[in-house]
mmCIF file of C-alpha atoms in Angstrom:
data_model
loop_
_atom_site.group_PDB
_atom_site.id
_atom_site.type_symbol
_atom_site.label_atom_id
_atom_site.label_comp_id
_atom_site.label_asym_id
_atom_site.label_seq_id
_atom_site.Cartn_x
_atom_site.Cartn_y
_atom_site.Cartn_z
ATOM 1 C CA MET A 1 0.505 0.189 0.087
ATOM 2 C CA VAL A 2 2.425 2.785 1.161
ATOM 3 C CA ALA A 3 5.558 2.653 -0.095
ATOM 4 C CA PRO A 4 7.867 4.071 2.710
ATOM 5 C CA SER A 5 10.702 3.875 0.628
ATOM 6 C CA GLN A 6 10.114 6.099 -1.558
ATOM 7 C CA PRO A 7 13.747 8.658 -2.056
ATOM 8 C CA GLU A 8 13.744 12.079 -0.121
ATOM 9 C CA GLY A 9 14.879 13.129 -3.665
ATOM 10 C CA ARG A 10 11.746 12.532 -6.070
ATOM 11 C CA ASN A 11 9.142 14.310 -3.552
ATOM 12 C CA SER A 12 11.064 17.549 -4.281
ATOM 13 C CA ALA A 13 11.681 17.104 -7.515
ATOM 14 C CA THR A 14 8.390 16.937 -8.767
ATOM 15 C CA PRO A 15 6.237 19.056 -6.206
ATOM 16 C CA GLN A 16 2.910 18.560 -8.106
ATOM 17 C CA LEU A 17 3.416 14.364 -7.619
ATOM 18 C CA SER A 18 4.212 14.899 -4.207
ATOM 19 C CA GLU A 19 0.898 16.324 -3.964
ATOM 20 C CA ALA A 20 -0.977 14.301 -4.789
ATOM 21 C CA GLU A 21 0.916 11.193 -3.645
ATOM 22 C CA LEU A 22 1.313 13.523 0.202
ATOM 23 C CA GLU A 23 -2.632 13.650 -0.681
ATOM 24 C CA ARG A 24 -3.311 9.733 -1.223
ATOM 25 C CA ARG A 25 -0.624 8.224 1.519
ATOM 26 C CA LYS A 26 -2.295 10.796 3.874
ATOM 27 C CA ARG A 27 -5.945 8.914 3.378
ATOM 28 C CA GLU A 28 -4.343 5.651 3.884
ATOM 29 C CA LEU A 29 -2.956 6.903 7.117
ATOM 30 C CA ASP A 30 -6.479 8.144 8.408
ATOM 31 C CA ALA A 31 -7.906 4.893 6.961
ATOM 32 C CA LYS A 32 -5.326 2.408 8.813
ATOM 33 C CA LEU A 33 -5.724 4.702 12.106
ATOM 34 C CA ALA A 34 -8.967 4.383 11.983
ATOM 35 C CA ALA A 35 -9.068 0.671 11.827
ATOM 36 C CA ARG A 36 -6.812 0.443 14.704
ATOM 37 C CA ARG A 37 -8.212 2.898 17.406
ATOM 38 C CA GLN A 38 -11.470 1.271 16.945
ATOM 39 C CA LYS A 39 -9.908 -2.156 17.139
ATOM 40 C CA ALA A 40 -8.115 -0.305 20.570
ATOM 41 C CA ASP A 41 -11.733 1.124 22.405
ATOM 42 C CA VAL A 42 -12.574 -2.660 21.421
ATOM 43 C CA SER A 43 -10.433 -4.369 23.343
ATOM 44 C CA GLY A 44 -10.441 -1.230 25.633
ATOM 45 C CA GLU A 45 -13.907 -1.588 26.322
ATOM 46 C CA LYS A 46 -13.445 -4.813 27.019
ATOM 47 C CA ALA A 47 -11.657 -4.464 29.733
ATOM 48 C CA VAL A 48 -12.893 -2.817 31.713
ATOM 49 C CA GLY A 49 -16.618 -4.479 31.202
ATOM 50 C CA GLY A 50 -15.368 -6.692 33.463
ATOM 51 C CA MET A 51 -15.220 -3.587 36.524
ATOM 52 C CA SER A 52 -18.398 -2.024 35.533
ATOM 53 C CA GLY A 53 -20.136 -5.377 34.563
ATOM 54 C CA MET A 54 -19.385 -4.839 39.763
ATOM 55 C CA GLY A 55 -20.677 -1.768 39.401
ATOM 56 C CA TYR A 56 -23.542 -2.461 37.263
ATOM 57 C CA ALA A 57 -24.805 -6.136 38.926
ATOM 58 C CA LEU A 58 -24.114 -4.091 42.781
ATOM 59 C CA ARG A 59 -26.929 -0.964 40.868
ATOM 60 C CA LEU A 60 -29.101 -3.742 39.826
ATOM 61 C CA SER A 61 -29.985 -5.621 42.824
ATOM 62 C CA SER A 62 -29.622 -2.986 45.249
ATOM 63 C CA GLU A 63 -32.104 -0.853 43.434
ATOM 64 C CA PHE A 64 -34.449 -3.875 43.242
ATOM 65 C CA ILE A 65 -34.208 -4.102 47.125
ATOM 66 C CA ALA A 66 -34.484 -0.866 47.791
ATOM 67 C CA ALA A 67 -38.225 0.233 45.887
ATOM 68 C CA ILE A 68 -39.820 -2.697 47.281
ATOM 69 C CA ALA A 69 -38.612 -1.850 50.336
ATOM 70 C CA VAL A 70 -40.010 2.065 50.057
ATOM 71 C CA GLY A 71 -43.106 0.318 48.829
ATOM 72 C CA ALA A 72 -43.585 -2.047 51.749
ATOM 73 C CA ALA A 73 -42.592 0.809 54.078
ATOM 74 C CA ILE A 74 -44.801 2.947 52.631
ATOM 75 C CA GLY A 75 -47.628 0.442 53.236
ATOM 76 C CA TRP A 76 -46.222 -0.228 56.059
ATOM 77 C CA VAL A 77 -46.659 3.648 57.477
ATOM 78 C CA ILE A 78 -50.180 3.442 55.733
ATOM 79 C CA ASP A 79 -51.573 0.512 57.241
ATOM 80 C CA TYR A 80 -50.353 2.252 60.806
ATOM 81 C CA TYR A 81 -52.100 5.794 60.418
ATOM 82 C CA ALA A 82 -55.597 3.784 59.147
ATOM 83 C CA GLY A 83 -56.279 0.824 61.343
ATOM 84 C CA SER A 84 -56.042 -0.807 56.820
ATOM 85 C CA THR A 85 -53.880 -3.286 57.944
ATOM 86 C CA PRO A 86 -53.098 -6.062 56.368
ATOM 87 C CA TRP A 87 -53.789 -4.775 52.971
ATOM 88 C CA GLY A 88 -52.122 -1.561 52.514
ATOM 89 C CA LEU A 89 -48.922 -3.680 53.165
ATOM 90 C CA ILE A 90 -49.888 -5.651 50.324
ATOM 91 C CA VAL A 91 -51.078 -3.403 48.006
ATOM 92 C CA PHE A 92 -47.715 -0.895 48.500
ATOM 93 C CA LEU A 93 -46.177 -3.943 48.168
ATOM 94 C CA LEU A 94 -46.727 -4.987 44.452
ATOM 95 C CA LEU A 95 -46.504 -1.582 43.733
ATOM 96 C CA GLY A 96 -42.832 -1.429 45.284
ATOM 97 C CA PHE A 97 -41.672 -5.304 43.122
ATOM 98 C CA ALA A 98 -43.655 -3.073 39.854
ATOM 99 C CA ALA A 99 -41.332 0.297 40.687
ATOM 100 C CA ALA A 100 -38.544 -2.596 41.462
ATOM 101 C CA VAL A 101 -39.111 -4.121 38.230
ATOM 102 C CA LEU A 102 -38.740 -0.773 36.584
ATOM 103 C CA ASN A 103 -35.574 0.249 38.546
ATOM 104 C CA VAL A 104 -34.414 -2.497 37.105
ATOM 105 C CA LEU A 105 -35.783 -2.611 33.481
ATOM 106 C CA ARG A 106 -34.574 1.351 32.699
ATOM 107 C CA SER A 107 -31.536 1.026 34.099
ATOM 108 C CA ALA A 108 -30.336 -2.239 32.482
ATOM 109 C CA GLY A 109 -31.921 0.473 29.348
ATOM 110 C CA GLN A 110 -34.387 -2.066 28.727
ATOM 111 C CA VAL A 111 -37.326 -0.005 29.493
ATOM 112 C CA ALA A 112 -37.113 3.594 27.665
ATOM 113 C CA PRO A 113 -35.485 5.699 30.143
ATOM 114 C CA SER A 114 -38.026 7.904 31.871
ATOM 115 C CA LYS A 115 -37.578 11.104 29.935
ATOM 116 C CA VAL A 116 -35.936 10.721 26.756
ATOM 117 C CA HIS A 117 -34.218 14.016 24.903
ATOM 118 C CA GLY A 118 -35.277 15.921 22.307
ATOM 119 C CA PRO A 119 -33.002 15.677 19.516
ATOM 120 C CA GLY A 120 -31.388 18.912 20.565
ATOM 121 C CA ASP A 121 -32.171 18.389 24.364
ATOM 122 C CA ARG A 122 -28.447 17.532 24.954
ATOM 123 C CA VAL A 123 -26.605 20.469 22.837
ATOM 124 C CA MET B 1 -11.754 -7.874 71.201
ATOM 125 C CA ALA B 2 -8.669 -7.713 68.265
ATOM 126 C CA ASN B 3 -10.467 -10.367 66.732
ATOM 127 C CA ASP B 4 -13.903 -8.765 66.748
ATOM 128 C CA PRO B 5 -14.714 -8.254 63.454
ATOM 129 C CA ILE B 6 -17.078 -4.900 64.309
ATOM 130 C CA HIS B 7 -14.785 -3.059 66.307
ATOM 131 C CA GLN B 8 -13.659 -1.338 63.316
ATOM 132 C CA PHE B 9 -16.510 0.531 63.121
ATOM 133 C CA HIS B 10 -16.750 1.412 66.754
ATOM 134 C CA ILE B 11 -17.214 5.618 67.106
ATOM 135 C CA ASN B 12 -15.587 6.583 69.300
ATOM 136 C CA ARG B 13 -15.386 10.137 70.820
ATOM 137 C CA ILE B 14 -12.180 12.024 70.589
ATOM 138 C CA VAL B 15 -13.459 15.335 72.211
ATOM 139 C CA PRO B 16 -17.065 15.600 74.119
ATOM 140 C CA ILE B 17 -19.496 18.243 73.653
ATOM 141 C CA GLU B 18 -22.375 18.495 74.556
ATOM 142 C CA ILE B 19 -25.113 21.734 73.706
ATOM 143 C CA GLY B 20 -28.248 21.403 75.011
ATOM 144 C CA GLY B 21 -28.958 17.561 75.609
ATOM 145 C CA LEU B 22 -27.385 16.427 71.990
ATOM 146 C CA ASP B 23 -24.300 14.631 71.618
ATOM 147 C CA PHE B 24 -22.175 16.758 69.262
ATOM 148 C CA SER B 25 -18.346 15.122 70.006
ATOM 149 C CA PHE B 26 -16.086 15.840 67.797
ATOM 150 C CA THR B 27 -15.998 11.603 66.962
ATOM 151 C CA ASN B 28 -13.011 9.110 64.920
ATOM 152 C CA SER B 29 -15.340 9.238 62.867
ATOM 153 C CA ALA B 30 -15.595 13.043 61.923
ATOM 154 C CA ALA B 31 -12.151 13.399 62.261
ATOM 155 C CA PHE B 32 -10.471 11.261 59.368
ATOM 156 C CA MET B 33 -14.278 13.111 57.769
ATOM 157 C CA VAL B 34 -12.035 16.044 58.441
ATOM 158 C CA ALA B 35 -8.791 14.485 56.714
ATOM 159 C CA THR B 36 -10.466 12.826 54.082
ATOM 160 C CA ALA B 37 -11.794 16.617 52.979
ATOM 161 C CA ALA B 38 -8.318 17.937 53.842
ATOM 162 C CA LEU B 39 -6.799 15.581 51.696
ATOM 163 C CA ALA B 40 -8.700 15.417 49.039
ATOM 164 C CA GLY B 41 -9.168 19.680 48.717
ATOM 165 C CA GLY B 42 -5.005 19.168 49.313
ATOM 166 C CA PHE B 43 -4.198 17.480 46.402
ATOM 167 C CA LEU B 44 -6.089 19.109 44.385
ATOM 168 C CA TYR B 45 -4.977 22.371 45.410
ATOM 169 C CA LEU B 46 -1.495 21.349 45.346
ATOM 170 C CA ALA B 47 -1.394 19.738 41.738
ATOM 171 C CA THR B 48 -3.069 22.456 40.478
ATOM 172 C CA ALA B 49 -1.440 25.160 42.589
ATOM 173 C CA LYS B 50 1.650 26.498 39.383
ATOM 174 C CA ARG B 51 -1.720 25.396 36.672
ATOM 175 C CA ALA B 52 1.407 24.424 34.140
ATOM 176 C CA VAL B 53 0.519 24.339 30.844
ATOM 177 C CA VAL B 54 2.512 20.993 30.611
ATOM 178 C CA PRO B 55 1.535 19.559 33.231
ATOM 179 C CA SER B 56 3.107 17.665 35.631
ATOM 180 C CA ARG B 57 1.912 14.078 37.292
ATOM 181 C CA SER B 58 0.210 15.463 40.053
ATOM 182 C CA GLN B 59 -0.998 18.285 38.216
ATOM 183 C CA SER B 60 -1.891 15.221 35.390
ATOM 184 C CA VAL B 61 -4.292 13.631 37.253
ATOM 185 C CA ALA B 62 -6.070 16.387 38.619
ATOM 186 C CA GLU B 63 -6.916 17.545 35.157
ATOM 187 C CA MET B 64 -7.795 13.588 34.518
ATOM 188 C CA ALA B 65 -10.528 13.153 37.569
ATOM 189 C CA TYR B 66 -11.658 16.977 35.870
ATOM 190 C CA ASP B 67 -11.948 15.566 32.616
ATOM 191 C CA PHE B 68 -13.357 11.920 33.465
ATOM 192 C CA ILE B 69 -16.366 13.721 35.821
ATOM 193 C CA ARG B 70 -16.972 16.533 33.275
ATOM 194 C CA ASN B 71 -16.833 13.708 30.419
ATOM 195 C CA MET B 72 -19.602 11.885 33.569
ATOM 196 C CA LEU B 73 -21.656 14.446 34.042
ATOM 197 C CA THR B 74 -22.161 15.650 30.160
ATOM 198 C CA ASP B 75 -23.276 12.067 29.272
ATOM 199 C CA ALA B 76 -25.941 12.084 31.444
ATOM 200 C CA ALA B 77 -26.761 15.666 31.654
ATOM 201 C CA GLY B 78 -25.950 17.478 28.852
ATOM 202 C CA LYS B 79 -24.452 20.820 28.405
ATOM 203 C CA GLY B 80 -26.602 21.438 30.833
ATOM 204 C CA GLY B 81 -25.652 19.122 33.708
ATOM 205 C CA MET B 82 -22.354 21.906 34.219
ATOM 206 C CA ARG B 83 -23.254 23.753 36.682
ATOM 207 C CA PHE B 84 -23.658 21.167 38.855
ATOM 208 C CA PHE B 85 -20.487 19.880 38.346
ATOM 209 C CA PRO B 86 -18.920 21.165 41.683
ATOM 210 C CA LEU B 87 -20.858 19.044 43.719
ATOM 211 C CA VAL B 88 -20.668 16.094 41.529
ATOM 212 C CA PHE B 89 -16.452 16.789 41.847
ATOM 213 C CA SER B 90 -16.722 17.247 45.274
ATOM 214 C CA LEU B 91 -19.220 14.011 45.878
ATOM 215 C CA PHE B 92 -16.816 11.779 43.854
ATOM 216 C CA LEU B 93 -13.966 13.222 44.981
ATOM 217 C CA PHE B 94 -15.186 12.891 48.870
ATOM 218 C CA VAL B 95 -16.163 9.436 48.207
ATOM 219 C CA LEU B 96 -13.033 8.146 46.414
ATOM 220 C CA THR B 97 -11.353 9.327 49.240
ATOM 221 C CA ALA B 98 -12.702 7.833 52.335
ATOM 222 C CA ASN B 99 -13.020 4.727 50.134
ATOM 223 C CA LEU B 100 -9.210 4.753 49.386
ATOM 224 C CA ILE B 101 -8.120 6.362 53.466
ATOM 225 C CA GLY B 102 -10.448 3.276 54.831
ATOM 226 C CA MET B 103 -7.934 0.746 53.189
ATOM 227 C CA PHE B 104 -4.969 1.318 55.394
ATOM 228 C CA PRO B 105 -4.385 -0.907 57.914
ATOM 229 C CA TYR B 106 -6.499 0.855 61.444
ATOM 230 C CA PHE B 107 -7.906 4.063 59.433
ATOM 231 C CA PHE B 108 -11.493 4.544 60.510
ATOM 232 C CA THR B 109 -13.440 4.379 56.707
ATOM 233 C CA VAL B 110 -15.660 7.040 56.909
ATOM 234 C CA THR B 111 -18.009 6.012 54.106
ATOM 235 C CA SER B 112 -19.446 2.385 56.134
ATOM 236 C CA GLN B 113 -21.507 3.977 58.538
ATOM 237 C CA LEU B 114 -24.442 4.277 57.602
ATOM 238 C CA ILE B 115 -25.455 7.434 58.464
ATOM 239 C CA VAL B 116 -22.712 9.701 56.676
ATOM 240 C CA THR B 117 -23.581 7.181 52.825
ATOM 241 C CA VAL B 118 -27.900 8.715 53.791
ATOM 242 C CA ALA B 119 -26.858 12.007 54.473
ATOM 243 C CA LEU B 120 -24.755 12.332 50.911
ATOM 244 C CA ALA B 121 -27.191 10.634 49.431
ATOM 245 C CA LEU B 122 -29.582 13.148 51.085
ATOM 246 C CA LEU B 123 -27.709 15.802 49.638
ATOM 247 C CA VAL B 124 -28.540 14.486 46.203
ATOM 248 C CA ILE B 125 -31.556 13.978 45.838
ATOM 249 C CA GLY B 126 -32.769 17.586 47.891
ATOM 250 C CA THR B 127 -30.485 19.032 45.037
ATOM 251 C CA VAL B 128 -32.744 17.327 42.343
ATOM 252 C CA VAL B 129 -35.831 18.358 44.034
ATOM 253 C CA VAL B 130 -34.596 21.933 44.842
ATOM 254 C CA TYR B 131 -33.400 22.614 41.857
ATOM 255 C CA GLY B 132 -36.337 20.868 40.173
ATOM 256 C CA PHE B 133 -39.026 22.660 41.758
ATOM 257 C CA MET B 134 -36.675 25.882 41.632
ATOM 258 C CA ALA B 135 -35.662 25.640 37.514
ATOM 259 C CA HIS B 136 -39.511 23.854 36.764
ATOM 260 C CA GLY B 137 -42.276 24.906 38.919
ATOM 261 C CA LEU B 138 -44.620 22.094 38.888
ATOM 262 C CA GLY B 139 -43.939 21.044 35.502
ATOM 263 C CA PHE B 140 -40.898 19.099 37.656
ATOM 264 C CA LEU B 141 -43.881 17.184 38.774
ATOM 265 C CA LYS B 142 -43.937 15.436 34.980
ATOM 266 C CA LEU B 143 -41.063 13.442 35.964
ATOM 267 C CA PHE B 144 -43.639 11.308 37.698
ATOM 268 C CA VAL B 145 -45.589 11.385 34.620
ATOM 269 C CA PRO B 146 -44.893 9.225 31.680
ATOM 270 C CA SER B 147 -46.206 10.225 28.088
ATOM 271 C CA GLY B 148 -48.539 8.052 25.997
ATOM 272 C CA VAL B 149 -49.355 6.098 28.829
ATOM 273 C CA PRO B 150 -53.534 5.109 28.220
ATOM 274 C CA GLY B 151 -55.881 7.509 31.342
ATOM 275 C CA LEU B 152 -56.686 4.955 33.254
ATOM 276 C CA LEU B 153 -53.789 3.999 34.185
ATOM 277 C CA VAL B 154 -52.548 7.288 34.972
ATOM 278 C CA PRO B 155 -52.752 7.045 38.729
ATOM 279 C CA LEU B 156 -51.338 3.971 39.092
ATOM 280 C CA ILE B 157 -47.843 4.371 37.162
ATOM 281 C CA VAL B 158 -47.615 8.037 39.151
ATOM 282 C CA LEU B 159 -47.825 5.604 42.095
ATOM 283 C CA ILE B 160 -44.921 3.508 40.773
ATOM 284 C CA GLU B 161 -42.779 5.937 39.853
ATOM 285 C CA VAL B 162 -42.861 7.531 42.896
ATOM 286 C CA ILE B 163 -41.802 4.656 44.490
ATOM 287 C CA SER B 164 -39.135 3.940 41.767
ATOM 288 C CA PHE B 165 -38.651 7.880 42.997
ATOM 289 C CA LEU B 166 -38.400 7.807 46.321
ATOM 290 C CA SER B 167 -36.231 4.144 46.140
ATOM 291 C CA ARG B 168 -33.092 6.161 45.344
ATOM 292 C CA PRO B 169 -31.217 7.435 47.965
ATOM 293 C CA ILE B 170 -31.909 4.879 49.425
ATOM 294 C CA SER B 171 -30.388 2.759 47.155
ATOM 295 C CA LEU B 172 -27.176 4.585 46.332
ATOM 296 C CA SER B 173 -27.002 4.778 50.184
ATOM 297 C CA ILE B 174 -27.995 2.110 51.311
ATOM 298 C CA ARG B 175 -25.022 0.089 48.176
ATOM 299 C CA LEU B 176 -22.234 2.526 49.123
ATOM 300 C CA PHE B 177 -22.640 1.434 53.170
ATOM 301 C CA ALA B 178 -23.210 -2.332 52.468
ATOM 302 C CA ASN B 179 -20.108 -2.547 50.323
ATOM 303 C CA MET B 180 -18.209 -0.862 52.309
ATOM 304 C CA LEU B 181 -19.002 -2.712 55.460
ATOM 305 C CA ALA B 182 -19.453 -5.945 53.513
ATOM 306 C CA GLY B 183 -15.562 -5.643 52.343
ATOM 307 C CA HIS B 184 -14.647 -4.514 55.546
ATOM 308 C CA ILE B 185 -15.314 -7.145 57.595
ATOM 309 C CA THR B 186 -15.028 -9.852 55.039
ATOM 310 C CA LEU B 187 -11.047 -8.525 55.238
ATOM 311 C CA LYS B 188 -11.319 -8.968 58.694
ATOM 312 C CA VAL B 189 -12.623 -12.179 58.791
ATOM 313 C CA PHE B 190 -9.943 -13.520 56.812
ATOM 314 C CA ALA B 191 -7.086 -12.482 58.476
ATOM 315 C CA GLY B 192 -8.464 -13.317 61.997
ATOM 316 C CA PHE B 193 -8.860 -17.252 61.141
ATOM 317 C CA VAL B 194 -4.844 -16.589 59.310
ATOM 318 C CA THR B 195 -4.127 -15.684 63.265
ATOM 319 C CA SER B 196 -6.647 -17.732 65.168
ATOM 320 C CA MET B 197 -4.761 -20.452 62.974
ATOM 321 C CA SER B 198 -1.399 -20.663 63.213
ATOM 322 C CA ALA B 199 -2.766 -20.692 67.138
ATOM 323 C CA LEU B 200 -2.105 -23.969 66.255
ATOM 324 C CA GLY B 201 0.884 -25.512 65.216
ATOM 325 C CA ALA B 202 3.282 -26.472 62.543
ATOM 326 C CA VAL B 203 -0.452 -27.365 60.679
ATOM 327 C CA GLY B 204 -2.074 -24.170 62.098
ATOM 328 C CA VAL B 205 0.897 -22.282 60.227
ATOM 329 C CA ALA B 206 0.720 -24.688 56.734
ATOM 330 C CA GLY B 207 -3.255 -23.959 57.199
ATOM 331 C CA ALA B 208 -2.775 -20.420 57.741
ATOM 332 C CA LEU B 209 -1.089 -20.111 54.628
ATOM 333 C CA LEU B 210 -4.654 -20.009 52.825
ATOM 334 C CA PRO B 211 -6.507 -17.936 54.768
ATOM 335 C CA LEU B 212 -4.034 -15.357 53.290
ATOM 336 C CA LEU B 213 -4.234 -15.985 50.097
ATOM 337 C CA MET B 214 -7.888 -15.073 50.384
ATOM 338 C CA VAL B 215 -6.541 -12.034 52.356
ATOM 339 C CA VAL B 216 -4.766 -10.629 50.324
ATOM 340 C CA ALA B 217 -7.113 -10.994 46.918
ATOM 341 C CA ILE B 218 -9.932 -9.852 49.093
ATOM 342 C CA THR B 219 -7.496 -6.803 48.919
ATOM 343 C CA ALA B 220 -6.988 -6.429 46.645
ATOM 344 C CA LEU B 221 -10.533 -6.808 45.269
ATOM 345 C CA GLU B 222 -11.693 -4.048 47.887
ATOM 346 C CA PHE B 223 -9.446 -1.445 46.120
ATOM 347 C CA LEU B 224 -11.516 -1.890 43.185
ATOM 348 C CA VAL B 225 -14.696 -1.701 45.321
ATOM 349 C CA ALA B 226 -13.157 1.088 46.957
ATOM 350 C CA PHE B 227 -13.319 2.626 43.277
ATOM 351 C CA LEU B 228 -16.552 1.910 41.936
ATOM 352 C CA GLN B 229 -18.312 2.101 44.888
ATOM 353 C CA ALA B 230 -17.044 6.031 44.538
ATOM 354 C CA TYR B 231 -17.784 5.577 40.226
ATOM 355 C CA VAL B 232 -21.653 4.132 40.536
ATOM 356 C CA PHE B 233 -21.906 6.944 43.913
ATOM 357 C CA ALA B 234 -20.734 9.907 40.807
ATOM 358 C CA VAL B 235 -22.312 8.441 37.834
ATOM 359 C CA LEU B 236 -25.932 7.914 39.584
ATOM 360 C CA THR B 237 -25.567 10.933 41.597
ATOM 361 C CA CYS B 238 -25.467 13.128 37.468
ATOM 362 C CA MET B 239 -28.456 9.849 36.022
ATOM 363 C CA TYR B 240 -30.776 11.945 38.805
ATOM 364 C CA LEU B 241 -29.404 15.058 38.138
ATOM 365 C CA ASN B 242 -30.467 14.795 35.010
ATOM 366 C CA ASP B 243 -33.893 14.518 36.058
ATOM 367 C CA ALA B 244 -33.903 18.187 37.299
ATOM 368 C CA VAL B 245 -32.151 20.001 34.931
ATOM 369 C CA HIS B 246 -34.830 18.020 31.608
ATOM 370 C CA PRO B 247 -38.017 16.321 33.824
ATOM 371 C CA GLY B 248 -40.678 16.421 31.191
ATOM 372 C CA GLY B 249 -38.449 15.782 28.197
ATOM 373 C CA HIS B 250 -40.241 12.517 27.212
#
């Protein structure tokens, strides 16, 4: 592809040709670099994958549990003040479970986040 | 007892202070919080004091930290999120420094106290709520009403969304606290195995090699967790701040 052993003298002798030649070489180099960078990016992501994957797992599990706990707590408080034991706990525990599933799906990217940005939104 | 794995989390009063029947004592926890803030702030101050065009090693660490948080924040919350940069950056550095200080033997881990992480999480959620209402008024409540939901389902969905929102400070604080607490207890328990096994004589000393290897591995893991939890805390802070900046953007 690129001939690295071009004699120096030729370039200065024919500047017109060398312009085109240089342009061509630059494009080739760009393409090569782009390909290499892409490869590096992919491998870099893989290396980080283990660490961020673990963070992800911790995030998902804690979000799941937290939503259920909040649902149960709200239900329990409602029961405590309204005397509707055990209906508040039952209903809000189920709602909390729904919220937990929503949390997990949302942070896993399976459900659209609660807001979708317009194209010009992020600037 | 020296082998008590919980002992490291005991809070001791260093300077007892009591105001109006309330305990305001300066404790070892408070001392380490001061040390954390001083270390993080002092490092940044010294690292950026020269403002060299070609950064020194410490300056480039400071610049990398800045870039890291800036990218995180603009990715999650757009350019409008940059007004929260000081908050996110301080939170990230505080949590990271506190976690790393906690990795020193005999040092106190500030982030293993639930009250500290709850305070940090409430600070984040409080900022989201206050800024959300300040910037968007009642429009902030659109956060709880996803678009395109049939009218009949709206009350149910709103309830679920509210519970989901309320669960955020809890998951944010419990995650950091539980990870640090569990990690340090595990470390201490395995280290305790080493001493109690080697008290059994030659066989015990040979056997103690296994928990010793485990302690080394867990120490490495704990360093990873220290970074990871600070990172996760900062990322989630950015995502929640995004709700405050763009509540009804759906």
